[in-house]
XYZ file of N, CA and C in Angstrom:
222
model
N 38.973 43.096 -125.278
C 39.840 43.836 -125.318
C 41.483 44.102 -125.714
N 41.598 45.264 -126.712
C 43.176 45.406 -127.045
C 43.395 46.699 -127.088
N 44.393 47.334 -126.637
C 45.020 48.677 -126.118
C 45.371 48.841 -127.738
N 45.245 50.047 -128.248
C 46.088 50.362 -129.293
C 46.402 52.177 -128.955
N 47.153 52.484 -130.008
C 48.290 53.841 -130.170
C 48.039 54.045 -131.517
N 47.750 55.658 -132.018
C 47.047 56.085 -133.534
C 47.372 57.231 -133.623
N 48.017 57.490 -134.852
C 48.331 58.796 -135.150
C 47.180 59.328 -136.467
N 46.915 60.586 -136.386
C 45.867 60.240 -137.611
C 46.416 61.759 -137.681
N 46.068 61.919 -139.626
C 46.593 63.095 -140.101
C 45.429 63.722 -140.814
N 44.935 65.080 -140.945
C 43.897 65.302 -141.704
C 44.417 66.705 -142.720
N 43.574 67.036 -143.717
C 43.949 68.146 -144.272
C 42.511 68.103 -144.812
N 42.083 69.893 -144.583
C 40.925 70.487 -145.361
C 41.372 71.705 -146.088
N 40.499 71.501 -146.923
C 40.872 72.756 -148.278
C 39.506 73.077 -148.633
N 39.331 74.317 -149.238
C 38.461 74.753 -149.895
C 38.413 76.192 -148.636
N 36.949 77.376 -149.147
C 36.638 78.789 -148.997
C 38.002 79.378 -148.764
N 38.822 79.253 -149.439
C 39.946 80.056 -149.046
C 40.667 80.077 -147.803
N 40.786 79.468 -146.724
C 41.278 78.742 -145.701
C 41.603 77.215 -145.638
N 42.652 77.204 -145.566
C 43.401 75.484 -145.464
C 43.588 75.150 -143.752
N 42.754 73.563 -143.171
C 42.780 73.296 -142.235
C 43.887 72.043 -142.336
N 44.959 72.150 -141.186
C 45.731 70.929 -141.225
C 45.556 70.460 -139.795
N 46.345 69.036 -139.498
C 46.099 68.794 -138.070
C 46.659 67.552 -137.881
N 47.327 66.995 -136.735
C 48.180 65.905 -136.557
C 47.756 65.961 -135.300
N 46.845 64.749 -134.771
C 47.002 63.975 -133.817
C 47.305 62.754 -133.184
N 48.060 62.210 -132.077
C 48.271 61.007 -131.620
C 47.696 61.003 -130.331
N 47.502 59.643 -130.094
C 46.707 59.061 -128.924
C 46.914 57.645 -128.764
N 46.060 57.419 -127.280
C 45.928 56.113 -127.099
C 44.523 55.673 -126.983
N 44.056 54.574 -127.111
C 42.788 54.115 -126.968
C 42.467 52.699 -126.661
N 41.385 51.914 -126.674
C 41.185 50.569 -126.833
C 39.788 50.571 -127.122
N 40.392 48.612 -127.873
C 39.016 48.754 -129.012
C 38.243 47.438 -127.949
N 37.021 47.612 -128.024
C 36.450 46.496 -127.705
C 35.564 45.822 -128.346
N 35.667 44.606 -128.411
C 35.126 43.939 -129.570
C 33.608 42.594 -129.391
N 32.721 42.428 -129.724
C 31.902 41.398 -129.331
C 31.606 40.628 -130.514
N 31.866 39.454 -130.677
C 31.459 38.843 -131.879
C 30.538 37.646 -131.933
N 29.643 37.843 -133.194
C 28.477 36.503 -133.196
C 28.634 35.976 -133.794
N 27.358 35.581 -134.706
C 26.657 34.672 -135.511
C 27.782 33.496 -136.092
N 27.765 33.163 -135.380
C 29.235 31.997 -135.722
C 28.915 30.370 -134.782
N 28.907 29.812 -135.368
C 29.096 28.128 -134.998
C 29.546 27.320 -134.844
N 29.552 25.642 -134.631
C 30.703 25.014 -134.147
C 32.201 25.126 -135.463
N 31.440 25.443 -136.947
C 32.369 24.916 -137.975
C 32.998 26.341 -138.417
N 32.345 27.696 -138.162
C 32.463 28.764 -139.348
C 33.192 29.902 -137.630
N 33.933 30.712 -138.028
C 34.381 31.651 -137.560
C 33.420 32.765 -137.015
N 33.303 33.300 -135.941
C 31.813 34.554 -135.815
C 32.166 35.432 -137.463
N 31.168 35.691 -137.725
C 30.590 35.980 -139.096
C 30.584 38.099 -139.186
N 29.542 38.107 -137.552
C 29.321 39.772 -137.476
C 29.971 39.892 -135.892
N 30.352 41.558 -135.953
C 30.998 42.053 -134.566
C 30.083 43.779 -134.410
N 30.340 43.835 -133.402
C 30.105 44.772 -132.617
C 31.515 45.238 -131.862
N 31.870 46.626 -132.351
C 33.457 47.358 -132.144
C 33.020 48.864 -131.657
N 33.211 49.003 -130.429
C 33.607 50.529 -129.749
C 35.431 50.625 -129.733
N 35.278 51.923 -130.290
C 37.152 52.030 -130.459
C 36.804 53.782 -129.181
N 37.091 53.986 -127.816
C 37.277 54.890 -127.182
C 38.599 55.588 -127.439
N 38.564 56.642 -127.508
C 40.356 57.217 -127.440
C 40.484 58.522 -127.088
N 41.796 58.790 -126.900
C 41.961 59.739 -126.380
C 43.373 60.485 -126.836
N 43.270 61.760 -127.951
C 44.226 61.648 -128.136
C 44.696 63.840 -127.764
N 46.532 63.715 -128.575
C 46.660 65.153 -128.109
C 46.853 65.908 -129.667
N 46.514 67.368 -130.018
C 47.011 67.827 -130.916
C 48.735 67.996 -131.086
N 49.283 67.150 -131.740
C 50.740 67.697 -131.774
C 50.969 68.482 -132.925
N 49.870 68.954 -133.959
C 50.256 69.978 -134.781
C 48.484 70.405 -135.268
N 47.890 71.586 -135.120
C 46.935 72.006 -134.891
C 47.503 73.809 -135.965
N 46.780 73.845 -137.045
C 46.887 75.357 -137.711
C 45.835 76.240 -137.322
N 44.506 75.830 -136.143
C 43.752 76.424 -135.155
C 44.374 76.529 -133.494
N 45.877 75.836 -133.157
C 45.945 75.691 -131.740
C 45.859 74.020 -131.210
N 46.607 74.286 -130.111
C 46.922 72.631 -130.084
C 45.772 72.586 -128.911
N 45.429 71.138 -128.620
C 44.055 71.118 -127.537
C 44.088 69.208 -127.238
N 43.258 68.966 -126.348
C 43.158 67.392 -126.083
C 42.019 66.949 -127.000
N 41.785 66.064 -127.132
C 40.738 65.244 -128.302
C 40.314 63.983 -127.566
N 38.610 64.012 -127.257
C 38.600 62.605 -126.854
C 37.456 62.112 -128.122
N 37.427 60.598 -128.668
C 36.956 60.285 -129.811
C 35.914 59.311 -129.338
N 34.843 58.682 -129.568
C 34.253 57.215 -129.364
C 33.972 57.128 -130.875
N 33.964 55.933 -131.567
C 33.853 55.276 -132.800
C 33.217 54.035 -132.899
N 32.092 53.650 -133.258
C 31.353 52.405 -133.253
C 31.206 51.554 -134.687
N 31.676 50.451 -134.782
C 31.444 50.185 -136.148
C 31.106 48.520 -135.636
N 30.010 48.261 -136.825
C 29.070 47.239 -137.384
C 29.387 46.365 -138.137
N 29.270 44.832 -137.836
C 29.926 44.234 -139.131
C 28.428 43.219 -139.344
N 27.587 43.413 -139.761
C 26.513 42.306 -140.385
C 27.144 40.803 -140.773
């Protein structure tokens, strides 16, 4: 388990309206490793990243965000 801080910026354009937001927050990385042996490091991993953030700037208004990201490496 590893704590993390993040800053995310996003621009969406098109349809005659532009959307821009920046959010900051905290989260944790939970990682499970496998597929290794005595002579080799773990080659496979499964990682879950739960995060909670706040819109520091949002063209649609401010608010809290909750994200859950999963990553699988085989």
